[in-house]
Amino acid sequence: MNDELDARTGVTDTLPTVFGYIGIGLAFGVVGRSAGLSPWIITLMSLVTYGGSAQFVTVSMLQAGSPLASIVLSTFLVNSRMILMSMNVAPYFSRESMSRNVLIGSLLTDETFALSMNKKNRTGGILNFEWFNSANLIAYVTWAVSSYVGGVLGSFIGNPERFGMDFALVAMFVGLLYLQIIADDSLPRGLQFVMVLVTLALVFSGMIFIPENLLVVFVTLVGCGIGVALKHAFC
């Protein structure tokens, strides 16, 4: 990753993350097919809902015969973390048009958000529409195509975990975290590792007391608060 912010660089910066989209997209397609959805319905869900965890929840609730209102509310809660991410990204596009901001926000994902946080460390805290839109579009197209392929292959793959597809997203985020730590020189490495441990502790303890669909939002808010306090105390 370099400090260039053109559209072509956005594509090349995003390419290492597409394997995560492919693995999880194929897995979702397989799960959706096993639930009785056609490959085209699976693809349409990926294009419209565009949220991996939310789509898995939707499919499982459809299989369970849950009411529509419950499905919509659950999808909103699972994806509510994107509100926090969008608020973090929005200041970089304050001078862009409303339509461009809507496009960036609509296609923002966990992966492109993490990628953008790494990128700004290379560019002196600058992001632009051309780079971010290219990254988002690559992710969007890859997710939709992978979902369709997974739906087609669903009849032949009974359990995606046998092929390690369930670990693809985890592996990608581990890589993104590593890049974030080594690229950010504004904070001491020790403090960054402490926050990694704090986040892990919050996740494991939160899993005991907090509903899964609210856990990410809770850990984000509490973790950010602890991080700010530690930064002011030791930096």
C-alpha atoms as an extended CHARMM CRD file, in Angstrom:
* protein
*
       235  EXT
         1         1  MET       CA              0.0000000000        0.0000000000        0.0000000000  PROA      1               0.0000000000
         2         2  ASN       CA              1.3670000000        3.4000000000       -1.0370000000  PROA      2               0.0000000000
         3         3  ASP       CA              0.2240000000        7.0230000000       -0.6860000000  PROA      3               0.0000000000
         4         4  GLU       CA             -1.5260000000        7.2720000000       -4.0660000000  PROA      4               0.0000000000
         5         5  LEU       CA             -5.2760000000        7.9590000000       -4.0310000000  PROA      5               0.0000000000
         6         6  ASP       CA             -6.3550000000        7.3960000000       -7.6320000000  PROA      6               0.0000000000
         7         7  ALA       CA             -8.9680000000        4.8930000000       -8.7880000000  PROA      7               0.0000000000
         8         8  ARG       CA             -6.4300000000        2.3550000000      -10.0400000000  PROA      8               0.0000000000
         9         9  THR       CA             -4.6570000000        2.3180000000       -6.6850000000  PROA      9               0.0000000000
        10        10  GLY       CA             -8.0120000000        1.8060000000       -5.0130000000  PROA      10              0.0000000000
        11        11  VAL       CA             -8.4350000000       -1.3690000000       -7.0360000000  PROA      11              0.0000000000
        12        12  THR       CA             -4.9420000000       -2.7120000000       -6.3040000000  PROA      12              0.0000000000
        13        13  ASP       CA             -5.2020000000       -1.8740000000       -2.5910000000  PROA      13              0.0000000000
        14        14  THR       CA             -8.4820000000       -3.7800000000       -2.3510000000  PROA      14              0.0000000000
        15        15  LEU       CA             -7.4440000000       -6.9030000000       -4.2520000000  PROA      15              0.0000000000
        16        16  PRO       CA             -5.7450000000       -8.6130000000       -1.2500000000  PROA      16              0.0000000000
        17        17  THR       CA             -9.0410000000       -8.4460000000        0.6600000000  PROA      17              0.0000000000
        18        18  VAL       CA            -11.2220000000       -9.9940000000       -2.0470000000  PROA      18              0.0000000000
        19        19  PHE       CA            -10.3790000000      -13.5440000000       -0.9480000000  PROA      19              0.0000000000
        20        20  GLY       CA            -12.3040000000      -12.8710000000        2.2470000000  PROA      20              0.0000000000
        21        21  TYR       CA            -15.3160000000      -11.7270000000        0.2360000000  PROA      21              0.0000000000
        22        22  ILE       CA            -15.0230000000      -14.7620000000       -2.0160000000  PROA      22              0.0000000000
        23        23  GLY       CA            -14.8400000000      -17.2460000000        0.8560000000  PROA      23              0.0000000000
        24        24  ILE       CA            -17.7530000000      -15.7890000000        2.8120000000  PROA      24              0.0000000000
        25        25  GLY       CA            -19.7540000000      -15.0540000000       -0.3470000000  PROA      25              0.0000000000
        26        26  LEU       CA            -19.4650000000      -18.6710000000       -1.4620000000  PROA      26              0.0000000000
        27        27  ALA       CA            -20.4400000000      -19.8200000000        2.0160000000  PROA      27              0.0000000000
        28        28  PHE       CA            -23.4870000000      -17.5640000000        2.0150000000  PROA      28              0.0000000000
        29        29  GLY       CA            -24.5030000000      -18.8140000000       -1.4050000000  PROA      29              0.0000000000
        30        30  VAL       CA            -24.2630000000      -22.4130000000       -0.1910000000  PROA      30              0.0000000000
        31        31  VAL       CA            -26.2880000000      -21.6360000000        2.9430000000  PROA      31              0.0000000000
        32        32  GLY       CA            -28.8950000000      -19.7160000000        0.9550000000  PROA      32              0.0000000000
        33        33  ARG       CA            -29.2300000000      -22.5470000000       -1.5340000000  PROA      33              0.0000000000
        34        34  SER       CA            -29.6680000000      -25.0850000000        1.2780000000  PROA      34              0.0000000000
        35        35  ALA       CA            -32.4860000000      -22.8490000000        2.5790000000  PROA      35              0.0000000000
        36        36  GLY       CA            -34.2990000000      -23.1860000000       -0.7480000000  PROA      36              0.0000000000
        37        37  LEU       CA            -33.3460000000      -19.8220000000       -2.3050000000  PROA      37              0.0000000000
        38        38  SER       CA            -32.4620000000      -19.6760000000       -5.9800000000  PROA      38              0.0000000000
        39        39  PRO       CA            -29.0340000000      -18.3400000000       -7.0520000000  PROA      39              0.0000000000
        40        40  TRP       CA            -30.7120000000      -15.2100000000       -8.4410000000  PROA      40              0.0000000000
        41        41  ILE       CA            -32.5690000000      -14.4940000000       -5.1920000000  PROA      41              0.0000000000
        42        42  ILE       CA            -29.2940000000      -15.0210000000       -3.3060000000  PROA      42              0.0000000000
        43        43  THR       CA            -27.5520000000      -12.5500000000       -5.6220000000  PROA      43              0.0000000000
        44        44  LEU       CA            -30.3790000000      -10.0230000000       -5.2880000000  PROA      44              0.0000000000
        45        45  MET       CA            -30.0940000000      -10.2160000000       -1.4950000000  PROA      45              0.0000000000
        46        46  SER       CA            -26.3500000000       -9.5780000000       -1.7510000000  PROA      46              0.0000000000
        47        47  LEU       CA            -26.9340000000       -6.5700000000       -4.0040000000  PROA      47              0.0000000000
        48        48  VAL       CA            -29.7060000000       -5.0310000000       -1.8890000000  PROA      48              0.0000000000
        49        49  THR       CA            -28.9330000000       -6.0090000000        1.7070000000  PROA      49              0.0000000000
        50        50  TYR       CA            -25.1430000000       -6.1410000000        1.1830000000  PROA      50              0.0000000000
        51        51  GLY       CA            -24.2320000000       -7.2300000000        4.6770000000  PROA      51              0.0000000000
        52        52  GLY       CA            -22.6800000000      -10.6280000000        5.2430000000  PROA      52              0.0000000000
        53        53  SER       CA            -23.7090000000      -11.2320000000        8.8500000000  PROA      53              0.0000000000
        54        54  ALA       CA            -27.1430000000       -9.6760000000        8.2600000000  PROA      54              0.0000000000
        55        55  GLN       CA            -27.7280000000      -11.9230000000        5.2500000000  PROA      55              0.0000000000
        56        56  PHE       CA            -26.8570000000      -15.0580000000        7.2230000000  PROA      56              0.0000000000
        57        57  VAL       CA            -29.2670000000      -13.9290000000        9.9470000000  PROA      57              0.0000000000
        58        58  THR       CA            -31.9890000000      -13.2560000000        7.3750000000  PROA      58              0.0000000000
        59        59  VAL       CA            -31.6520000000      -16.7070000000        5.8140000000  PROA      59              0.0000000000
        60        60  SER       CA            -31.7570000000      -18.4520000000        9.1960000000  PROA      60              0.0000000000
        61        61  MET       CA            -34.8370000000      -16.4440000000       10.2360000000  PROA      61              0.0000000000
        62        62  LEU       CA            -36.5670000000      -17.2100000000        6.9390000000  PROA      62              0.0000000000
        63        63  GLN       CA            -35.9530000000      -20.9090000000        7.5450000000  PROA      63              0.0000000000
        64        64  ALA       CA            -37.4110000000      -20.5360000000       11.0460000000  PROA      64              0.0000000000
        65        65  GLY       CA            -40.5230000000      -18.8010000000        9.6810000000  PROA      65              0.0000000000
        66        66  SER       CA            -39.9090000000      -15.5560000000       11.5860000000  PROA      66              0.0000000000
        67        67  PRO       CA            -42.2300000000      -12.6000000000       10.8700000000  PROA      67              0.0000000000
        68        68  LEU       CA            -41.0690000000       -9.9110000000        8.4590000000  PROA      68              0.0000000000
        69        69  ALA       CA            -40.8890000000       -7.2230000000       11.1590000000  PROA      69              0.0000000000
        70        70  SER       CA            -38.5040000000       -9.3460000000       13.2360000000  PROA      70              0.0000000000
        71        71  ILE       CA            -36.2750000000       -9.9690000000       10.2210000000  PROA      71              0.0000000000
        72        72  VAL       CA            -36.1080000000       -6.2530000000        9.3620000000  PROA      72              0.0000000000
        73        73  LEU       CA            -35.3440000000       -5.2680000000       12.9760000000  PROA      73              0.0000000000
        74        74  SER       CA            -32.6660000000       -7.9380000000       13.3420000000  PROA      74              0.0000000000
        75        75  THR       CA            -31.0110000000       -6.8500000000       10.0980000000  PROA      75              0.0000000000
        76        76  PHE       CA            -30.9660000000       -3.2430000000       11.2960000000  PROA      76              0.0000000000
        77        77  LEU       CA            -29.4300000000       -4.1710000000       14.6460000000  PROA      77              0.0000000000
        78        78  VAL       CA            -26.7650000000       -6.3980000000       13.0930000000  PROA      78              0.0000000000
        79        79  ASN       CA            -25.7610000000       -3.6560000000       10.6440000000  PROA      79              0.0000000000
        80        80  SER       CA            -26.0730000000       -0.7670000000       13.1180000000  PROA      80              0.0000000000
        81        81  ARG       CA            -22.2880000000       -0.7780000000       13.5520000000  PROA      81              0.0000000000
        82        82  MET       CA            -22.1050000000        0.7800000000       10.0830000000  PROA      82              0.0000000000
        83        83  ILE       CA            -23.5410000000        3.9750000000       11.5740000000  PROA      83              0.0000000000
        84        84  LEU       CA            -20.4260000000        4.3320000000       13.7190000000  PROA      84              0.0000000000
        85        85  MET       CA            -18.1060000000        3.5550000000       10.8120000000  PROA      85              0.0000000000
        86        86  SER       CA            -19.8890000000        6.0190000000        8.5320000000  PROA      86              0.0000000000
        87        87  MET       CA            -19.5920000000        8.7540000000       11.1520000000  PROA      87              0.0000000000
        88        88  ASN       CA            -15.8600000000        8.0940000000       11.2960000000  PROA      88              0.0000000000
        89        89  VAL       CA            -15.4430000000        8.2570000000        7.5160000000  PROA      89              0.0000000000
        90        90  ALA       CA            -17.8190000000       11.1930000000        6.8630000000  PROA      90              0.0000000000
        91        91  PRO       CA            -15.3910000000       14.0330000000        7.8030000000  PROA      91              0.0000000000
        92        92  TYR       CA            -13.0380000000       13.0110000000        4.9790000000  PROA      92              0.0000000000
        93        93  PHE       CA            -15.8110000000       13.7140000000        2.4440000000  PROA      93              0.0000000000
        94        94  SER       CA            -17.3440000000       16.8710000000        3.9030000000  PROA      94              0.0000000000
        95        95  ARG       CA            -16.5950000000       18.7770000000        0.6920000000  PROA      95              0.0000000000
        96        96  GLU       CA            -18.0440000000       16.1400000000       -1.6200000000  PROA      96              0.0000000000
        97        97  SER       CA            -21.6110000000       16.2420000000       -2.9780000000  PROA      97              0.0000000000
        98        98  MET       CA            -24.4990000000       14.5560000000       -1.2020000000  PROA      98              0.0000000000
        99        99  SER       CA            -24.7770000000       11.9230000000       -3.9380000000  PROA      99              0.0000000000
       100       100  ARG       CA            -21.1270000000       10.9510000000       -3.5530000000  PROA      100             0.0000000000
       101       101  ASN       CA            -21.4650000000       10.7360000000        0.2140000000  PROA      101             0.0000000000
       102       102  VAL       CA            -24.5470000000        8.5280000000       -0.1510000000  PROA      102             0.0000000000
       103       103  LEU       CA            -22.6810000000        6.2630000000       -2.5740000000  PROA      103             0.0000000000
       104       104  ILE       CA            -19.6840000000        5.9170000000       -0.2500000000  PROA      104             0.0000000000
       105       105  GLY       CA            -21.9120000000        5.2570000000        2.7660000000  PROA      105             0.0000000000
       106       106  SER       CA            -24.1570000000        2.7730000000        0.9610000000  PROA      106             0.0000000000
       107       107  LEU       CA            -21.2640000000        0.5670000000       -0.1780000000  PROA      107             0.0000000000
       108       108  LEU       CA            -19.1150000000        0.8930000000        2.9510000000  PROA      108             0.0000000000
       109       109  THR       CA            -18.1510000000       -2.4320000000        4.5490000000  PROA      109             0.0000000000
       110       110  ASP       CA            -16.1050000000       -3.5240000000        7.5430000000  PROA      110             0.0000000000
       111       111  GLU       CA            -13.2600000000       -4.4000000000        5.2000000000  PROA      111             0.0000000000
       112       112  THR       CA            -13.1930000000       -1.1730000000        3.1770000000  PROA      112             0.0000000000
       113       113  PHE       CA            -13.4840000000        0.8100000000        6.4080000000  PROA      113             0.0000000000
       114       114  ALA       CA            -10.4480000000       -0.9930000000        7.8660000000  PROA      114             0.0000000000
       115       115  LEU       CA             -8.6370000000       -0.5630000000        4.5520000000  PROA      115             0.0000000000
       116       116  SER       CA             -9.3430000000        3.1750000000        4.5520000000  PROA      116             0.0000000000
       117       117  MET       CA             -8.0040000000        3.5330000000        8.1000000000  PROA      117             0.0000000000
       118       118  ASN       CA             -4.7760000000        1.8970000000        6.9400000000  PROA      118             0.0000000000
       119       119  LYS       CA             -4.6850000000        4.0830000000        3.8440000000  PROA      119             0.0000000000
       120       120  LYS       CA             -4.9960000000        7.3680000000        5.7190000000  PROA      120             0.0000000000
       121       121  ASN       CA             -1.8830000000        6.4680000000        7.6950000000  PROA      121             0.0000000000
       122       122  ARG       CA             -0.0160000000        6.3980000000        4.3770000000  PROA      122             0.0000000000
       123       123  THR       CA             -1.5000000000        9.6210000000        3.0210000000  PROA      123             0.0000000000
       124       124  GLY       CA             -1.1860000000       11.9080000000        6.0280000000  PROA      124             0.0000000000
       125       125  GLY       CA             -4.8390000000       11.5790000000        7.0210000000  PROA      125             0.0000000000
       126       126  ILE       CA             -6.3120000000       12.1510000000        3.5350000000  PROA      126             0.0000000000
       127       127  LEU       CA             -8.9320000000       10.1050000000        1.6810000000  PROA      127             0.0000000000
       128       128  ASN       CA            -10.7900000000       10.9180000000       -1.5230000000  PROA      128             0.0000000000
       129       129  PHE       CA            -13.8200000000        9.7360000000       -3.4840000000  PROA      129             0.0000000000
       130       130  GLU       CA            -11.9400000000        8.1560000000       -6.3990000000  PROA      130             0.0000000000
       131       131  TRP       CA             -9.9070000000        5.7970000000       -4.2230000000  PROA      131             0.0000000000
       132       132  PHE       CA            -12.7230000000        4.9200000000       -1.8000000000  PROA      132             0.0000000000
       133       133  ASN       CA            -15.3470000000        4.3960000000       -4.5060000000  PROA      133             0.0000000000
       134       134  SER       CA            -13.0440000000        2.0310000000       -6.4130000000  PROA      134             0.0000000000
       135       135  ALA       CA            -12.4000000000        0.0170000000       -3.2490000000  PROA      135             0.0000000000
       136       136  ASN       CA            -16.1280000000       -0.1570000000       -2.4900000000  PROA      136             0.0000000000
       137       137  LEU       CA            -17.0980000000       -1.1980000000       -6.0160000000  PROA      137             0.0000000000
       138       138  ILE       CA            -14.5200000000       -4.0010000000       -6.1350000000  PROA      138             0.0000000000
       139       139  ALA       CA            -15.8600000000       -5.3170000000       -2.8290000000  PROA      139             0.0000000000
       140       140  TYR       CA            -19.4910000000       -4.9790000000       -3.9500000000  PROA      140             0.0000000000
       141       141  VAL       CA            -19.0540000000       -6.7960000000       -7.2590000000  PROA      141             0.0000000000
       142       142  THR       CA            -16.8960000000       -9.5270000000       -5.7120000000  PROA      142             0.0000000000
       143       143  TRP       CA            -19.4700000000      -10.1800000000       -2.9850000000  PROA      143             0.0000000000
       144       144  ALA       CA            -22.3800000000      -10.3770000000       -5.4330000000  PROA      144             0.0000000000
       145       145  VAL       CA            -20.5740000000      -12.6590000000       -7.8970000000  PROA      145             0.0000000000
       146       146  SER       CA            -19.2950000000      -14.9300000000       -5.1210000000  PROA      146             0.0000000000
       147       147  SER       CA            -22.7930000000      -15.2390000000       -3.6780000000  PROA      147             0.0000000000
       148       148  TYR       CA            -24.1770000000      -16.2570000000       -7.0640000000  PROA      148             0.0000000000
       149       149  VAL       CA            -21.4230000000      -18.8290000000       -7.6120000000  PROA      149             0.0000000000
       150       150  GLY       CA            -22.0080000000      -20.1910000000       -4.1110000000  PROA      150             0.0000000000
       151       151  GLY       CA            -25.7010000000      -20.5020000000       -4.8810000000  PROA      151             0.0000000000
       152       152  VAL       CA            -24.9480000000      -22.4410000000       -8.0670000000  PROA      152             0.0000000000
       153       153  LEU       CA            -22.4940000000      -24.7190000000       -6.2670000000  PROA      153             0.0000000000
       154       154  GLY       CA            -24.7800000000      -25.1500000000       -3.2740000000  PROA      154             0.0000000000
       155       155  SER       CA            -26.0540000000      -28.4800000000       -4.5020000000  PROA      155             0.0000000000
       156       156  PHE       CA            -22.5270000000      -29.9110000000       -4.4710000000  PROA      156             0.0000000000
       157       157  ILE       CA            -21.1010000000      -28.4000000000       -1.2510000000  PROA      157             0.0000000000
       158       158  GLY       CA            -22.9500000000      -29.6530000000        1.7670000000  PROA      158             0.0000000000
       159       159  ASN       CA            -20.8700000000      -28.0160000000        4.4990000000  PROA      159             0.0000000000
       160       160  PRO       CA            -18.7130000000      -24.9630000000        3.6370000000  PROA      160             0.0000000000
       161       161  GLU       CA            -16.7620000000      -25.3220000000        6.8950000000  PROA      161             0.0000000000
       162       162  ARG       CA            -15.0990000000      -28.4400000000        5.4750000000  PROA      162             0.0000000000
       163       163  PHE       CA            -13.2440000000      -26.2040000000        3.0290000000  PROA      163             0.0000000000
       164       164  GLY       CA            -12.2660000000      -23.5390000000        5.5660000000  PROA      164             0.0000000000
       165       165  MET       CA            -14.6440000000      -20.9490000000        4.1120000000  PROA      165             0.0000000000
       166       166  ASP       CA            -15.8100000000      -19.9880000000        7.5920000000  PROA      166             0.0000000000
       167       167  PHE       CA            -12.2810000000      -18.8560000000        8.5010000000  PROA      167             0.0000000000
       168       168  ALA       CA            -11.7020000000      -16.6880000000        5.4150000000  PROA      168             0.0000000000
       169       169  LEU       CA            -13.2170000000      -13.5390000000        6.9260000000  PROA      169             0.0000000000
       170       170  VAL       CA            -11.3890000000      -13.9900000000       10.2330000000  PROA      170             0.0000000000
       171       171  ALA       CA             -8.0550000000      -14.4080000000        8.4440000000  PROA      171             0.0000000000
       172       172  MET       CA             -8.6610000000      -11.2750000000        6.3940000000  PROA      172             0.0000000000
       173       173  PHE       CA             -9.3980000000       -9.1650000000        9.4740000000  PROA      173             0.0000000000
       174       174  VAL       CA             -6.2710000000      -10.4740000000       11.2200000000  PROA      174             0.0000000000
       175       175  GLY       CA             -4.2700000000       -9.2680000000        8.2290000000  PROA      175             0.0000000000
       176       176  LEU       CA             -5.9850000000       -5.8780000000        8.2230000000  PROA      176             0.0000000000
       177       177  LEU       CA             -5.3120000000       -5.4630000000       11.9500000000  PROA      177             0.0000000000
       178       178  TYR       CA             -1.6360000000       -6.2400000000       11.4180000000  PROA      178             0.0000000000
       179       179  LEU       CA             -1.3990000000       -3.6710000000        8.6190000000  PROA      179             0.0000000000
       180       180  GLN       CA             -3.1660000000       -1.0870000000       10.7920000000  PROA      180             0.0000000000
       181       181  ILE       CA             -0.6820000000       -1.5680000000       13.6390000000  PROA      181             0.0000000000
       182       182  ILE       CA              2.4860000000       -1.4480000000       11.5480000000  PROA      182             0.0000000000
       183       183  ALA       CA              1.3000000000        1.5260000000        9.4770000000  PROA      183             0.0000000000
       184       184  ASP       CA              0.1750000000        3.7880000000       12.3350000000  PROA      184             0.0000000000
       185       185  ASP       CA              3.1620000000        5.6660000000       13.7810000000  PROA      185             0.0000000000
       186       186  SER       CA              1.0160000000        8.1880000000       15.6600000000  PROA      186             0.0000000000
       187       187  LEU       CA              0.5120000000        5.8330000000       18.6360000000  PROA      187             0.0000000000
       188       188  PRO       CA              3.0290000000        3.7470000000       20.6160000000  PROA      188             0.0000000000
       189       189  ARG       CA              3.0170000000        0.0930000000       19.6110000000  PROA      189             0.0000000000
       190       190  GLY       CA              2.6100000000       -0.9090000000       23.2410000000  PROA      190             0.0000000000
       191       191  LEU       CA             -0.6090000000        1.0810000000       23.5360000000  PROA      191             0.0000000000
       192       192  GLN       CA             -1.9510000000       -0.4800000000       20.3370000000  PROA      192             0.0000000000
       193       193  PHE       CA             -1.2850000000       -4.0030000000       21.6060000000  PROA      193             0.0000000000
       194       194  VAL       CA             -2.8880000000       -3.1340000000       24.9520000000  PROA      194             0.0000000000
       195       195  MET       CA             -6.0160000000       -2.0270000000       23.0910000000  PROA      195             0.0000000000
       196       196  VAL       CA             -6.0560000000       -5.2760000000       21.1210000000  PROA      196             0.0000000000
       197       197  LEU       CA             -6.0600000000       -7.1800000000       24.4220000000  PROA      197             0.0000000000
       198       198  VAL       CA             -8.7000000000       -4.8550000000       25.8920000000  PROA      198             0.0000000000
       199       199  THR       CA            -10.9100000000       -5.4150000000       22.8430000000  PROA      199             0.0000000000
       200       200  LEU       CA            -10.5450000000       -9.1830000000       23.1200000000  PROA      200             0.0000000000
       201       201  ALA       CA            -11.4540000000       -9.0320000000       26.8080000000  PROA      201             0.0000000000
       202       202  LEU       CA            -14.5160000000       -6.9010000000       26.0450000000  PROA      202             0.0000000000
       203       203  VAL       CA            -15.6660000000       -9.2960000000       23.3360000000  PROA      203             0.0000000000
       204       204  PHE       CA            -15.3140000000      -12.4180000000       25.4700000000  PROA      204             0.0000000000
       205       205  SER       CA            -16.9270000000      -10.8530000000       28.5290000000  PROA      205             0.0000000000
       206       206  GLY       CA            -19.6350000000       -9.2000000000       26.4290000000  PROA      206             0.0000000000
       207       207  MET       CA            -20.6020000000      -12.5380000000       24.8820000000  PROA      207             0.0000000000
       208       208  ILE       CA            -21.7830000000      -13.6180000000       28.3290000000  PROA      208             0.0000000000
       209       209  PHE       CA            -24.0840000000      -10.6790000000       29.0660000000  PROA      209             0.0000000000
       210       210  ILE       CA            -24.8960000000       -8.9180000000       25.7800000000  PROA      210             0.0000000000
       211       211  PRO       CA            -26.9920000000      -10.1180000000       22.7950000000  PROA      211             0.0000000000
       212       212  GLU       CA            -24.8310000000      -11.0220000000       19.8280000000  PROA      212             0.0000000000
       213       213  ASN       CA            -26.4740000000       -8.4540000000       17.5270000000  PROA      213             0.0000000000
       214       214  LEU       CA            -25.4940000000       -5.6270000000       19.9120000000  PROA      214             0.0000000000
       215       215  LEU       CA            -22.0470000000       -6.9010000000       20.8730000000  PROA      215             0.0000000000
       216       216  VAL       CA            -20.0690000000       -5.1330000000       18.1240000000  PROA      216             0.0000000000
       217       217  VAL       CA            -21.6780000000       -1.7660000000       18.8840000000  PROA      217             0.0000000000
       218       218  PHE       CA            -21.0590000000       -2.2080000000       22.6250000000  PROA      218             0.0000000000
       219       219  VAL       CA            -17.4010000000       -3.2050000000       22.1860000000  PROA      219             0.0000000000
       220       220  THR       CA            -16.8180000000       -0.3440000000       19.7400000000  PROA      220             0.0000000000
       221       221  LEU       CA            -18.2160000000        2.3260000000       22.0510000000  PROA      221             0.0000000000
       222       222  VAL       CA            -16.5870000000        1.0340000000       25.2440000000  PROA      222             0.0000000000
       223       223  GLY       CA            -13.3050000000        0.2220000000       23.5090000000  PROA      223             0.0000000000
       224       224  CYS       CA            -13.0770000000        3.6820000000       21.9550000000  PROA      224             0.0000000000
       225       225  GLY       CA            -13.7560000000        5.2590000000       25.3500000000  PROA      225             0.0000000000
       226       226  ILE       CA            -11.0190000000        3.2070000000       27.0100000000  PROA      226             0.0000000000
       227       227  GLY       CA             -8.6240000000        3.9340000000       24.1420000000  PROA      227             0.0000000000
       228       228  VAL       CA             -9.1400000000        7.6930000000       24.3880000000  PROA      228             0.0000000000
       229       229  ALA       CA             -8.6200000000        7.5710000000       28.1660000000  PROA      229             0.0000000000
       230       230  LEU       CA             -5.4020000000        5.5640000000       27.8490000000  PROA      230             0.0000000000
       231       231  LYS       CA             -4.0880000000        7.8370000000       25.1070000000  PROA      231             0.0000000000
       232       232  HSD       CA             -4.5910000000       10.9520000000       27.2330000000  PROA      232             0.0000000000
       233       233  ALA       CA             -3.0620000000        9.2050000000       30.2490000000  PROA      233             0.0000000000
       234       234  PHE       CA              0.1070000000        7.8750000000       28.6470000000  PROA      234             0.0000000000
       235       235  CYS       CA              0.7480000000        9.9390000000       25.4910000000  PROA      235             0.0000000000
